[in-house]
PDB file of C-alpha atoms in Angstrom:
ATOM      1  CA  MET A 275      54.160  72.021  63.805  1.00  0.00           C
ATOM      2  CA  GLU A 276      56.053  69.014  62.169  1.00  0.00           C
ATOM      3  CA  THR A 277      56.536  71.239  59.178  1.00  0.00           C
ATOM      4  CA  ARG A 278      58.209  73.246  61.178  1.00  0.00           C
ATOM      5  CA  ASN A 279      60.713  70.630  63.012  1.00  0.00           C
ATOM      6  CA  ARG A 280      61.034  68.828  59.540  1.00  0.00           C
ATOM      7  CA  ILE A 281      62.586  72.155  58.274  1.00  0.00           C
ATOM      8  CA  LEU A 282      64.568  72.832  61.174  1.00  0.00           C
ATOM      9  CA  SER A 283      65.624  69.305  60.689  1.00  0.00           C
ATOM     10  CA  ARG A 284      67.321  69.530  57.815  1.00  0.00           C
ATOM     11  CA  VAL A 285      68.786  72.793  58.259  1.00  0.00           C
ATOM     12  CA  SER A 286      70.380  71.504  61.269  1.00  0.00           C
ATOM     13  CA  ARG A 287      71.507  68.518  59.233  1.00  0.00           C
ATOM     14  CA  ASN A 288      73.614  70.794  56.537  1.00  0.00           C
ATOM     15  CA  LYS A 289      74.951  73.556  58.438  1.00  0.00           C
ATOM     16  CA  PRO A 290      78.660  74.109  57.855  1.00  0.00           C
ATOM     17  CA  GLU A 291      81.629  72.868  60.305  1.00  0.00           C
ATOM     18  CA  ALA A 292      82.009  75.523  62.212  1.00  0.00           C
ATOM     19  CA  VAL A 293      85.429  77.466  61.930  1.00  0.00           C
ATOM     20  CA  PRO A 294      86.948  79.174  64.523  1.00  0.00           C
ATOM     21  CA  CYS A 295      87.056  83.490  64.234  1.00  0.00           C
ATOM     22  CA  PRO A 296      89.550  84.806  62.826  1.00  0.00           C
ATOM     23  CA  ALA A 297      92.052  86.598  64.828  1.00  0.00           C
ATOM     24  CA  ILE A 298      91.712  90.615  64.652  1.00  0.00           C
ATOM     25  CA  PRO A 299      94.579  91.928  63.187  1.00  0.00           C
ATOM     26  CA  ASP A 300      96.508  95.353  64.781  1.00  0.00           C
ATOM     27  CA  PHE A 301      95.116  98.346  63.106  1.00  0.00           C
ATOM     28  CA  ALA A 302      97.604 100.278  65.430  1.00  0.00           C
ATOM     29  CA  LYS A 303      98.888 103.120  63.854  1.00  0.00           C
ATOM     30  CA  GLN A 304     102.434 105.699  63.752  1.00  0.00           C
ATOM     31  CA  GLU A 305     100.823 109.178  63.538  1.00  0.00           C
ATOM     32  CA  SER A 306     101.793 112.107  64.801  1.00  0.00           C
ATOM     33  CA  ASP A 307      99.597 115.003  65.352  1.00  0.00           C
ATOM     34  CA  LEU A 308      96.338 113.115  66.083  1.00  0.00           C
ATOM     35  CA  LEU A 309      94.715 115.918  67.296  1.00  0.00           C
ATOM     36  CA  HIS A 310      95.404 117.976  63.883  1.00  0.00           C
ATOM     37  CA  ARG A 311      93.314 114.717  62.605  1.00  0.00           C
ATOM     38  CA  PHE A 312      90.936 115.238  65.565  1.00  0.00           C
ATOM     39  CA  SER A 313      90.278 118.620  64.731  1.00  0.00           C
ATOM     40  CA  GLU A 314      89.887 118.663  60.614  1.00  0.00           C
ATOM     41  CA  ASN A 315      87.230 115.531  61.377  1.00  0.00           C
ATOM     42  CA  LEU A 316      85.549 117.144  63.794  1.00  0.00           C
ATOM     43  CA  GLU A 317      84.800 120.262  61.233  1.00  0.00           C
ATOM     44  CA  MET A 318      83.693 118.219  58.439  1.00  0.00           C
ATOM     45  CA  ALA A 319      81.624 116.674  60.635  1.00  0.00           C
ATOM     46  CA  GLY A 320      79.589 120.240  61.488  1.00  0.00           C
ATOM     47  CA  GLY A 321      81.552 120.816  65.142  1.00  0.00           C
ATOM     48  CA  SER A 322      84.597 123.290  65.836  1.00  0.00           C
ATOM     49  CA  SER A 323      86.704 122.958  68.648  1.00  0.00           C
ATOM     50  CA  PHE A 324      89.750 125.583  70.236  1.00  0.00           C
ATOM     51  CA  LEU A 325      92.548 124.514  71.986  1.00  0.00           C
ATOM     52  CA  VAL A 326      93.333 126.262  75.094  1.00  0.00           C
ATOM     53  CA  ASP A 327      95.211 126.407  78.705  1.00  0.00           C
ATOM     54  CA  GLU A 328      92.420 125.083  81.450  1.00  0.00           C
ATOM     55  CA  ASN A 329      93.325 128.012  83.067  1.00  0.00           C
ATOM     56  CA  SER A 330      91.731 130.273  80.436  1.00  0.00           C
ATOM     57  CA  LEU A 331      88.796 127.851  79.997  1.00  0.00           C
ATOM     58  CA  GLU A 332      85.943 129.719  81.177  1.00  0.00           C
ATOM     59  CA  GLU A 333      87.382 132.683  79.283  1.00  0.00           C
ATOM     60  CA  LYS A 334      87.297 130.938  75.850  1.00  0.00           C
ATOM     61  CA  ILE A 335      83.868 129.703  76.680  1.00  0.00           C
ATOM     62  CA  ASN A 336      82.482 132.920  77.436  1.00  0.00           C
ATOM     63  CA  GLU A 337      83.784 134.427  74.356  1.00  0.00           C
ATOM     64  CA  VAL A 338      82.498 131.491  71.963  1.00  0.00           C
ATOM     65  CA  PHE A 339      79.239 131.239  73.539  1.00  0.00           C
ATOM     66  CA  ALA A 340      78.031 134.963  74.275  1.00  0.00           C
ATOM     67  CA  SER A 341      75.585 135.786  76.730  1.00  0.00           C
ATOM     68  CA  PRO A 342      74.397 132.152  77.064  1.00  0.00           C
ATOM     69  CA  GLU A 343      70.507 132.075  77.961  1.00  0.00           C
ATOM     70  CA  SER A 344      71.070 129.736  80.122  1.00  0.00           C
ATOM     71  CA  ALA A 345      73.648 127.208  80.803  1.00  0.00           C
ATOM     72  CA  LEU A 346      74.585 124.178  82.707  1.00  0.00           C
ATOM     73  CA  TRP A 347      77.694 122.823  83.852  1.00  0.00           C
ATOM     74  CA  ALA A 348      78.212 119.105  84.192  1.00  0.00           C
ATOM     75  CA  PHE A 349      81.232 119.913  86.146  1.00  0.00           C
ATOM     76  CA  GLY A 350      83.300 122.892  87.477  1.00  0.00           C
ATOM     77  CA  PRO A 351      82.427 125.407  90.463  1.00  0.00           C
ATOM     78  CA  ASN A 352      80.056 125.018  92.066  1.00  0.00           C
ATOM     79  CA  ASP A 353      79.081 128.758  91.719  1.00  0.00           C
ATOM     80  CA  ARG A 354      77.068 127.971  88.446  1.00  0.00           C
ATOM     81  CA  GLU A 355      73.609 129.452  87.163  1.00  0.00           C
ATOM     82  CA  LEU A 356      73.116 125.579  87.399  1.00  0.00           C
ATOM     83  CA  SER A 357      73.867 122.200  88.328  1.00  0.00           C
ATOM     84  CA  VAL A 358      73.393 118.672  87.411  1.00  0.00           C
ATOM     85  CA  GLU A 359      73.065 117.759  91.365  1.00  0.00           C
ATOM     86  CA  GLU A 360      69.762 120.120  91.364  1.00  0.00           C
ATOM     87  CA  LEU A 361      68.563 118.567  87.723  1.00  0.00           C
ATOM     88  CA  GLN A 362      65.453 116.164  89.580  1.00  0.00           C
ATOM     89  CA  SER A 363      63.758 115.642  86.333  1.00  0.00           C
ATOM     90  CA  PRO A 364      64.070 116.288  82.669  1.00  0.00           C
ATOM     91  CA  SER A 365      61.617 118.323  82.285  1.00  0.00           C
ATOM     92  CA  LEU A 366      63.491 121.014  84.592  1.00  0.00           C
ATOM     93  CA  LEU A 367      65.869 121.337  81.117  1.00  0.00           C
ATOM     94  CA  ASP A 368      63.121 123.290  79.201  1.00  0.00           C
ATOM     95  CA  GLY A 369      64.938 125.858  77.765  1.00  0.00           C
ATOM     96  CA  ILE A 370      68.409 125.003  78.293  1.00  0.00           C
ATOM     97  CA  ASP A 371      70.604 126.659  75.960  1.00  0.00           C
ATOM     98  CA  LEU A 372      74.345 125.279  76.251  1.00  0.00           C
ATOM     99  CA  VAL A 373      75.090 122.373  78.408  1.00  0.00           C
ATOM    100  CA  ILE A 374      79.032 121.972  79.462  1.00  0.00           C
ATOM    101  CA  LEU A 375      80.009 118.382  79.930  1.00  0.00           C
ATOM    102  CA  ASN A 376      83.224 116.957  80.540  1.00  0.00           C
ATOM    103  CA  GLY A 377      84.598 114.038  77.858  1.00  0.00           C
ATOM    104  CA  LYS A 378      86.333 110.946  77.984  1.00  0.00           C
ATOM    105  CA  PHE A 379      87.852 110.518  75.259  1.00  0.00           C
ATOM    106  CA  MET A 380      88.509 111.854  71.707  1.00  0.00           C
ATOM    107  CA  VAL A 381      88.984 109.346  68.270  1.00  0.00           C
ATOM    108  CA  ALA A 382      90.708 110.597  65.504  1.00  0.00           C
ATOM    109  CA  GLU A 383      89.353 108.935  62.846  1.00  0.00           C
ATOM    110  CA  ASN A 384      85.543 110.763  62.902  1.00  0.00           C
ATOM    111  CA  GLY A 385      86.222 113.736  65.187  1.00  0.00           C
ATOM    112  CA  ALA A 386      84.252 112.230  68.098  1.00  0.00           C
ATOM    113  CA  VAL A 387      83.935 111.969  71.918  1.00  0.00           C
ATOM    114  CA  TRP A 388      83.063 109.676  73.887  1.00  0.00           C
ATOM    115  CA  LEU A 389      80.316 110.217  76.913  1.00  0.00           C
ATOM    116  CA  ASP A 390      79.250 107.780  79.530  1.00  0.00           C
ATOM    117  CA  GLU A 391      76.933 108.130  82.324  1.00  0.00           C
ATOM    118  CA  THR A 392      80.227 109.266  84.927  1.00  0.00           C
ATOM    119  CA  VAL A 393      79.911 112.305  82.522  1.00  0.00           C
ATOM    120  CA  LEU A 394      76.207 112.393  80.863  1.00  0.00           C
ATOM    121  CA  PRO A 395      74.268 112.208  84.083  1.00  0.00           C
ATOM    122  CA  ALA A 396      70.685 112.896  81.957  1.00  0.00           C
ATOM    123  CA  ARG A 397      70.773 111.497  77.862  1.00  0.00           C
ATOM    124  CA  ALA A 398      68.099 114.064  77.570  1.00  0.00           C
ATOM    125  CA  LEU A 399      70.519 116.833  77.711  1.00  0.00           C
ATOM    126  CA  MET A 400      71.616 115.874  74.064  1.00  0.00           C
ATOM    127  CA  CYS A 401      68.590 116.094  72.874  1.00  0.00           C
ATOM    128  CA  LEU A 402      67.453 119.625  74.736  1.00  0.00           C
ATOM    129  CA  ALA A 403      70.058 121.954  74.815  1.00  0.00           C
ATOM    130  CA  GLU A 404      70.524 124.530  71.945  1.00  0.00           C
ATOM    131  CA  ARG A 405      73.680 123.936  72.056  1.00  0.00           C
ATOM    132  CA  VAL A 406      76.205 121.678  73.408  1.00  0.00           C
ATOM    133  CA  ALA A 407      79.866 122.292  75.063  1.00  0.00           C
ATOM    134  CA  ILE A 408      82.390 119.209  75.735  1.00  0.00           C
ATOM    135  CA  VAL A 409      85.523 119.645  77.981  1.00  0.00           C
ATOM    136  CA  VAL A 410      88.754 116.941  77.293  1.00  0.00           C
ATOM    137  CA  SER A 411      92.237 116.483  77.614  1.00  0.00           C
ATOM    138  CA  ASP A 412      94.632 116.470  74.870  1.00  0.00           C
ATOM    139  CA  ASP A 413      96.240 113.461  76.070  1.00  0.00           C
ATOM    140  CA  GLU A 414      93.084 111.523  75.753  1.00  0.00           C
ATOM    141  CA  ILE A 415      92.653 111.351  72.367  1.00  0.00           C
ATOM    142  CA  VAL A 416      92.904 107.903  70.252  1.00  0.00           C
ATOM    143  CA  ALA A 417      93.569 107.215  66.540  1.00  0.00           C
ATOM    144  CA  ASP A 418      90.413 105.177  65.545  1.00  0.00           C
ATOM    145  CA  MET A 419      87.469 102.697  66.581  1.00  0.00           C
ATOM    146  CA  HIS A 420      89.436  99.999  66.684  1.00  0.00           C
ATOM    147  CA  GLU A 421      91.824 101.898  69.507  1.00  0.00           C
ATOM    148  CA  ALA A 422      89.084 103.477  71.221  1.00  0.00           C
ATOM    149  CA  TYR A 423      86.750  99.929  72.019  1.00  0.00           C
ATOM    150  CA  SER A 424      89.808  98.321  73.045  1.00  0.00           C
ATOM    151  CA  LYS A 425      89.793 101.740  75.104  1.00  0.00           C
ATOM    152  CA  LEU A 426      86.496 100.806  76.399  1.00  0.00           C
ATOM    153  CA  SER A 427      86.720  97.716  77.058  1.00  0.00           C
ATOM    154  CA  GLY A 428      88.934  98.699  79.849  1.00  0.00           C
ATOM    155  CA  MET A 429      86.862 101.618  81.548  1.00  0.00           C
ATOM    156  CA  ASP A 430      83.755 101.320  83.771  1.00  0.00           C
ATOM    157  CA  GLY A 431      81.444 104.074  82.596  1.00  0.00           C
ATOM    158  CA  GLY A 432      77.791 102.941  84.072  1.00  0.00           C
ATOM    159  CA  GLY A 433      76.220 100.992  81.279  1.00  0.00           C
ATOM    160  CA  PHE A 434      75.264 103.545  78.798  1.00  0.00           C
ATOM    161  CA  GLY A 435      78.070 105.721  76.418  1.00  0.00           C
ATOM    162  CA  LEU A 436      77.762 107.007  72.498  1.00  0.00           C
ATOM    163  CA  PHE A 437      80.400 108.353  70.252  1.00  0.00           C
ATOM    164  CA  LEU A 438      79.371 111.897  69.602  1.00  0.00           C
ATOM    165  CA  SER A 439      80.441 113.342  66.339  1.00  0.00           C
ATOM    166  CA  GLY A 440      79.177 116.919  65.184  1.00  0.00           C
ATOM    167  CA  PRO A 441      75.768 118.876  66.222  1.00  0.00           C
ATOM    168  CA  SER A 442      72.667 116.812  65.580  1.00  0.00           C
ATOM    169  CA  LYS A 443      71.546 117.511  61.337  1.00  0.00           C
ATOM    170  CA  THR A 444      69.878 116.169  59.262  1.00  0.00           C
ATOM    171  CA  ALA A 445      68.916 116.023  55.492  1.00  0.00           C
ATOM    172  CA  ASP A 446      66.042 113.586  54.830  1.00  0.00           C
ATOM    173  CA  ILE A 447      63.262 115.589  53.639  1.00  0.00           C
ATOM    174  CA  GLU A 448      64.427 117.243  49.795  1.00  0.00           C
ATOM    175  CA  GLN A 449      68.026 116.777  51.029  1.00  0.00           C
ATOM    176  CA  SER A 450      67.825 119.832  52.511  1.00  0.00           C
ATOM    177  CA  LEU A 451      70.342 120.009  55.623  1.00  0.00           C
ATOM    178  CA  VAL A 452      68.994 121.282  58.302  1.00  0.00           C
ATOM    179  CA  LEU A 453      70.478 121.276  61.855  1.00  0.00           C
ATOM    180  CA  GLY A 454      69.443 120.554  65.305  1.00  0.00           C
ATOM    181  CA  ALA A 455      66.511 118.198  64.237  1.00  0.00           C
ATOM    182  CA  HIS A 456      67.049 115.516  66.744  1.00  0.00           C
ATOM    183  CA  GLY A 457      69.097 116.991  69.179  1.00  0.00           C
ATOM    184  CA  ALA A 458      71.825 120.334  70.109  1.00  0.00           C
ATOM    185  CA  LYS A 459      72.196 122.904  66.940  1.00  0.00           C
ATOM    186  CA  THR A 460      76.058 123.194  67.357  1.00  0.00           C
ATOM    187  CA  LEU A 461      78.817 121.313  69.187  1.00  0.00           C
ATOM    188  CA  SER A 462      82.437 122.733  70.260  1.00  0.00           C
ATOM    189  CA  ILE A 463      85.148 120.190  71.711  1.00  0.00           C
ATOM    190  CA  PHE A 464      87.261 122.609  74.210  1.00  0.00           C
ATOM    191  CA  VAL A 465      90.892 120.593  74.403  1.00  0.00           C
ATOM    192  CA  ILE A 466      92.480 121.176  77.886  1.00  0.00           C
ATOM    193  CA  LYS A 467      96.726 121.561  76.880  1.00  0.00           C
ATOM    194  CA  THR A 468      98.307 119.128  79.402  1.00  0.00           C
ATOM    195  CA  LYS A 469     101.085 120.481  81.055  1.00  0.00           C
ATOM    196  CA  SER A 470     103.754 117.982  79.532  1.00  0.00           C
ATOM    197  CA  LYS A 471     102.961 119.320  75.818  1.00  0.00           C
TER     198      LYS A 471
END
């Protein structure tokens, strides 16, 4: 104990002078086509995106996911096969083929979408579903992670949240890429066109 205190005392006496944290520069970018950049980066991460009208969303989802064995809509009409309100335990998600969620906003620089507890009622959804689809409005997009974290500082997300970009993948065994090792095999983003555009 005496040695420990002696060491700590010496460290304390030899600490450098405290200096203020550097100012964070303004990383604002002037990009005109964030959505195009988002789509490119999402594709590089293994995902896909579709620009659709709100009225044709369901039709497009049915086109992309022909006859899912079981689907869980976390939003939308109440006459779906399953609803999150019925979800009492993650074990009920066994065998879920497709989950469709609302995203909060997109990040162009990495093709990520922010999800929090207000749109993700069970964290296990992301790991147990075979395919994940996220619906987000085209005006909910930021250029980079600097803007993303700035946006998050003003949001109430319920405590838990994540950025999701592309499907689950790993290549740690013989550098052989495996999709869906720890989560969904596919990630599709359905971007809703706003009326102003």
